[in-house]
Amino acid sequence: MRINTLKAAVFKANIDLVKHGLVLFTWGNASGIDRESGLVAIKPSGVPYGSLTADDMVVVDLDGKQVDGRLRPSSDTPAHLEIYRAFPEAGGVVHTHSTYATAWAQAGRDLPNIGTTHADCFAGAIPCTRDMTEAEVNGDYEKETGAVIVERFRLDRLNPAHTPGALVRNHGPFAWGKNADEAVHHAAVLEQVAKMAYIAYGIHPSLTMNELLVKKHFHRKHGPDAYYGQS
């Protein structure tokens, strides 16, 4: 993939975060990777969305070395790179501070799969990471933010292709997908199901979910015999 093509796709993903109401001010970022070259394009740090252009996207390699762009990359770049290095399925990564998903992250709670809307996109609960240690916060903080996501997936043996998102405790959501556009889609779904779960637990705090429905709705879209949509 040419750098300009990657930058254009990542620019669109960042603008779509605003379009879907997932960011305020500069509270978020989207990135995308070209796996063949190992190059990552990402939003520049602290630049308002309204003034962004595709040319403003910054390109780094998987070690974080800047190879294209006149601006500094997002401060969250090391977290994105940790996800790309650990999850080869990820072709795009999104981080937001969307209201309901962030509320679950600030509460330090996994987001349980209690409905078919959730199950259409995520196979199970969306995990929340552990507390970060003093050394992690005071050290290479952004890199460690990505590392605690990867740690949770490895400890619980979660499939990042089946659970394309996580909540960083006291911080906010990250989502990923096969490209930047799909990562935005997953971030939008994550926000919506977080809102639905908040409302549902308010109505019925001891609610339960039919696990057969969870499996049915996930596999009809993502299983080997998927039949949702057009072939």
mmCIF file with all atom_site columns, N, CA, C and O in Angstrom, residues 117 119-121 185 215-229:
data_model
loop_
_atom_site.group_PDB
_atom_site.id
_atom_site.type_symbol
_atom_site.label_atom_id
_atom_site.label_alt_id
_atom_site.label_comp_id
_atom_site.label_asym_id
_atom_site.label_entity_id
_atom_site.label_seq_id
_atom_site.pdbx_PDB_ins_code
_atom_site.Cartn_x
_atom_site.Cartn_y
_atom_site.Cartn_z
_atom_site.occupancy
_atom_site.B_iso_or_equiv
_atom_site.pdbx_formal_charge
_atom_site.auth_seq_id
_atom_site.auth_comp_id
_atom_site.auth_asym_id
_atom_site.auth_atom_id
_atom_site.pdbx_PDB_model_num
ATOM 1  N N  . THR A 1 117 ? -27.194 -7.435  20.164 1.00 0.00 ? 117 THR A N  1
ATOM 2  C CA . THR A 1 117 ? -26.473 -6.344  19.505 1.00 0.00 ? 117 THR A CA 1
ATOM 3  C C  . THR A 1 117 ? -24.983 -6.449  19.806 1.00 0.00 ? 117 THR A C  1
ATOM 4  O O  . THR A 1 117 ? -24.139 -6.301  18.913 1.00 0.00 ? 117 THR A O  1
ATOM 5  N N  . ALA A 1 119 ? -23.481 -9.222  20.780 1.00 0.00 ? 119 ALA A N  1
ATOM 6  C CA . ALA A 1 119 ? -23.006 -10.501 20.246 1.00 0.00 ? 119 ALA A CA 1
ATOM 7  C C  . ALA A 1 119 ? -22.799 -10.474 18.736 1.00 0.00 ? 119 ALA A C  1
ATOM 8  O O  . ALA A 1 119 ? -22.036 -11.283 18.195 1.00 0.00 ? 119 ALA A O  1
ATOM 9  N N  . ASP A 1 120 ? -23.449 -9.565  18.044 1.00 0.00 ? 120 ASP A N  1
ATOM 10 C CA . ASP A 1 120 ? -23.239 -9.451  16.604 1.00 0.00 ? 120 ASP A CA 1
ATOM 11 C C  . ASP A 1 120 ? -21.813 -9.027  16.253 1.00 0.00 ? 120 ASP A C  1
ATOM 12 O O  . ASP A 1 120 ? -21.357 -9.252  15.140 1.00 0.00 ? 120 ASP A O  1
ATOM 13 N N  . CYS A 1 121 ? -21.121 -8.421  17.219 1.00 0.00 ? 121 CYS A N  1
ATOM 14 C CA . CYS A 1 121 ? -19.792 -7.878  16.937 1.00 0.00 ? 121 CYS A CA 1
ATOM 15 C C  . CYS A 1 121 ? -18.708 -8.465  17.834 1.00 0.00 ? 121 CYS A C  1
ATOM 16 O O  . CYS A 1 121 ? -17.575 -8.652  17.388 1.00 0.00 ? 121 CYS A O  1
ATOM 17 N N  . HIS A 1 185 ? -15.768 1.291   13.180 1.00 0.00 ? 185 HIS A N  1
ATOM 18 C CA . HIS A 1 185 ? -17.052 0.593   13.335 1.00 0.00 ? 185 HIS A CA 1
ATOM 19 C C  . HIS A 1 185 ? -17.129 -0.104  14.689 1.00 0.00 ? 185 HIS A C  1
ATOM 20 O O  . HIS A 1 185 ? -18.133 0.016   15.411 1.00 0.00 ? 185 HIS A O  1
ATOM 21 N N  . LYS A 1 215 ? -23.985 -16.978 21.229 1.00 0.00 ? 215 LYS A N  1
ATOM 22 C CA . LYS A 1 215 ? -23.241 -17.784 20.258 1.00 0.00 ? 215 LYS A CA 1
ATOM 23 C C  . LYS A 1 215 ? -23.889 -17.731 18.883 1.00 0.00 ? 215 LYS A C  1
ATOM 24 O O  . LYS A 1 215 ? -23.201 -17.635 17.861 1.00 0.00 ? 215 LYS A O  1
ATOM 25 N N  . LYS A 1 216 ? -25.215 -17.809 18.850 1.00 0.00 ? 216 LYS A N  1
ATOM 26 C CA . LYS A 1 216 ? -25.932 -17.793 17.576 1.00 0.00 ? 216 LYS A CA 1
ATOM 27 C C  . LYS A 1 216 ? -25.654 -16.508 16.807 1.00 0.00 ? 216 LYS A C  1
ATOM 28 O O  . LYS A 1 216 ? -25.323 -16.537 15.614 1.00 0.00 ? 216 LYS A O  1
ATOM 29 N N  . HIS A 1 217 ? -25.791 -15.370 17.490 1.00 0.00 ? 217 HIS A N  1
ATOM 30 C CA . HIS A 1 217 ? -25.643 -14.091 16.793 1.00 0.00 ? 217 HIS A CA 1
ATOM 31 C C  . HIS A 1 217 ? -24.202 -13.822 16.386 1.00 0.00 ? 217 HIS A C  1
ATOM 32 O O  . HIS A 1 217 ? -23.966 -13.227 15.326 1.00 0.00 ? 217 HIS A O  1
ATOM 33 N N  . PHE A 1 218 ? -23.249 -14.262 17.187 1.00 0.00 ? 218 PHE A N  1
ATOM 34 C CA . PHE A 1 218 ? -21.862 -14.060 16.776 1.00 0.00 ? 218 PHE A CA 1
ATOM 35 C C  . PHE A 1 218 ? -21.522 -14.941 15.579 1.00 0.00 ? 218 PHE A C  1
ATOM 36 O O  . PHE A 1 218 ? -20.957 -14.478 14.590 1.00 0.00 ? 218 PHE A O  1
ATOM 37 N N  . HIS A 1 219 ? -21.882 -16.207 15.650 1.00 0.00 ? 219 HIS A N  1
ATOM 38 C CA . HIS A 1 219 ? -21.465 -17.146 14.603 1.00 0.00 ? 219 HIS A CA 1
ATOM 39 C C  . HIS A 1 219 ? -22.245 -16.985 13.305 1.00 0.00 ? 219 HIS A C  1
ATOM 40 O O  . HIS A 1 219 ? -21.736 -17.333 12.240 1.00 0.00 ? 219 HIS A O  1
ATOM 41 N N  . ARG A 1 220 ? -23.452 -16.414 13.367 1.00 0.00 ? 220 ARG A N  1
ATOM 42 C CA . ARG A 1 220 ? -24.176 -16.224 12.102 1.00 0.00 ? 220 ARG A CA 1
ATOM 43 C C  . ARG A 1 220 ? -23.529 -15.113 11.269 1.00 0.00 ? 220 ARG A C  1
ATOM 44 O O  . ARG A 1 220 ? -23.745 -15.025 10.062 1.00 0.00 ? 220 ARG A O  1
ATOM 45 N N  . LYS A 1 221 ? -22.705 -14.269 11.934 1.00 0.00 ? 221 LYS A N  1
ATOM 46 C CA . LYS A 1 221 ? -21.961 -13.236 11.213 1.00 0.00 ? 221 LYS A CA 1
ATOM 47 C C  . LYS A 1 221 ? -20.496 -13.592 11.007 1.00 0.00 ? 221 LYS A C  1
ATOM 48 O O  . LYS A 1 221 ? -19.891 -13.207 10.003 1.00 0.00 ? 221 LYS A O  1
ATOM 49 N N  . HIS A 1 222 ? -19.911 -14.316 11.988 1.00 0.00 ? 222 HIS A N  1
ATOM 50 C CA . HIS A 1 222 ? -18.464 -14.492 11.977 1.00 0.00 ? 222 HIS A CA 1
ATOM 51 C C  . HIS A 1 222 ? -18.008 -15.948 11.984 1.00 0.00 ? 222 HIS A C  1
ATOM 52 O O  . HIS A 1 222 ? -16.801 -16.214 11.899 1.00 0.00 ? 222 HIS A O  1
ATOM 53 N N  . GLY A 1 223 ? -18.924 -16.885 12.087 1.00 0.00 ? 223 GLY A N  1
ATOM 54 C CA . GLY A 1 223 ? -18.544 -18.299 12.156 1.00 0.00 ? 223 GLY A CA 1
ATOM 55 C C  . GLY A 1 223 ? -18.248 -18.885 10.790 1.00 0.00 ? 223 GLY A C  1
ATOM 56 O O  . GLY A 1 223 ? -18.442 -18.241 9.747  1.00 0.00 ? 223 GLY A O  1
ATOM 57 N N  . PRO A 1 224 ? -17.800 -20.115 10.768 1.00 0.00 ? 224 PRO A N  1
ATOM 58 C CA . PRO A 1 224 ? -17.464 -20.778 9.489  1.00 0.00 ? 224 PRO A CA 1
ATOM 59 C C  . PRO A 1 224 ? -18.655 -20.943 8.563  1.00 0.00 ? 224 PRO A C  1
ATOM 60 O O  . PRO A 1 224 ? -18.504 -21.032 7.342  1.00 0.00 ? 224 PRO A O  1
ATOM 61 N N  . ASP A 1 225 ? -19.856 -20.998 9.118  1.00 0.00 ? 225 ASP A N  1
ATOM 62 C CA . ASP A 1 225 ? -21.069 -21.119 8.315  1.00 0.00 ? 225 ASP A CA 1
ATOM 63 C C  . ASP A 1 225 ? -21.904 -19.837 8.362  1.00 0.00 ? 225 ASP A C  1
ATOM 64 O O  . ASP A 1 225 ? -23.142 -19.884 8.318  1.00 0.00 ? 225 ASP A O  1
ATOM 65 N N  . ALA A 1 226 ? -21.229 -18.711 8.462  1.00 0.00 ? 226 ALA A N  1
ATOM 66 C CA . ALA A 1 226 ? -21.931 -17.427 8.554  1.00 0.00 ? 226 ALA A CA 1
ATOM 67 C C  . ALA A 1 226 ? -22.871 -17.232 7.366  1.00 0.00 ? 226 ALA A C  1
ATOM 68 O O  . ALA A 1 226 ? -22.544 -17.567 6.237  1.00 0.00 ? 226 ALA A O  1
ATOM 69 N N  . TYR A 1 227 ? -24.054 -16.668 7.667  1.00 0.00 ? 227 TYR A N  1
ATOM 70 C CA . TYR A 1 227 ? -25.031 -16.475 6.604  1.00 0.00 ? 227 TYR A CA 1
ATOM 71 C C  . TYR A 1 227 ? -25.657 -15.087 6.609  1.00 0.00 ? 227 TYR A C  1
ATOM 72 O O  . TYR A 1 227 ? -26.502 -14.772 5.772  1.00 0.00 ? 227 TYR A O  1
ATOM 73 N N  . TYR A 1 228 ? -25.227 -14.222 7.523  1.00 0.00 ? 228 TYR A N  1
ATOM 74 C CA . TYR A 1 228 ? -25.768 -12.863 7.575  1.00 0.00 ? 228 TYR A CA 1
ATOM 75 C C  . TYR A 1 228 ? -25.228 -12.050 6.393  1.00 0.00 ? 228 TYR A C  1
ATOM 76 O O  . TYR A 1 228 ? -24.059 -12.118 6.049  1.00 0.00 ? 228 TYR A O  1
ATOM 77 N N  . GLY A 1 229 ? -26.082 -11.239 5.780  1.00 0.00 ? 229 GLY A N  1
ATOM 78 C CA . GLY A 1 229 ? -25.658 -10.352 4.696  1.00 0.00 ? 229 GLY A CA 1
ATOM 79 C C  . GLY A 1 229 ? -25.631 -11.068 3.356  1.00 0.00 ? 229 GLY A C  1
ATOM 80 O O  . GLY A 1 229 ? -26.169 -12.171 3.195  1.00 0.00 ? 229 GLY A O  1
#
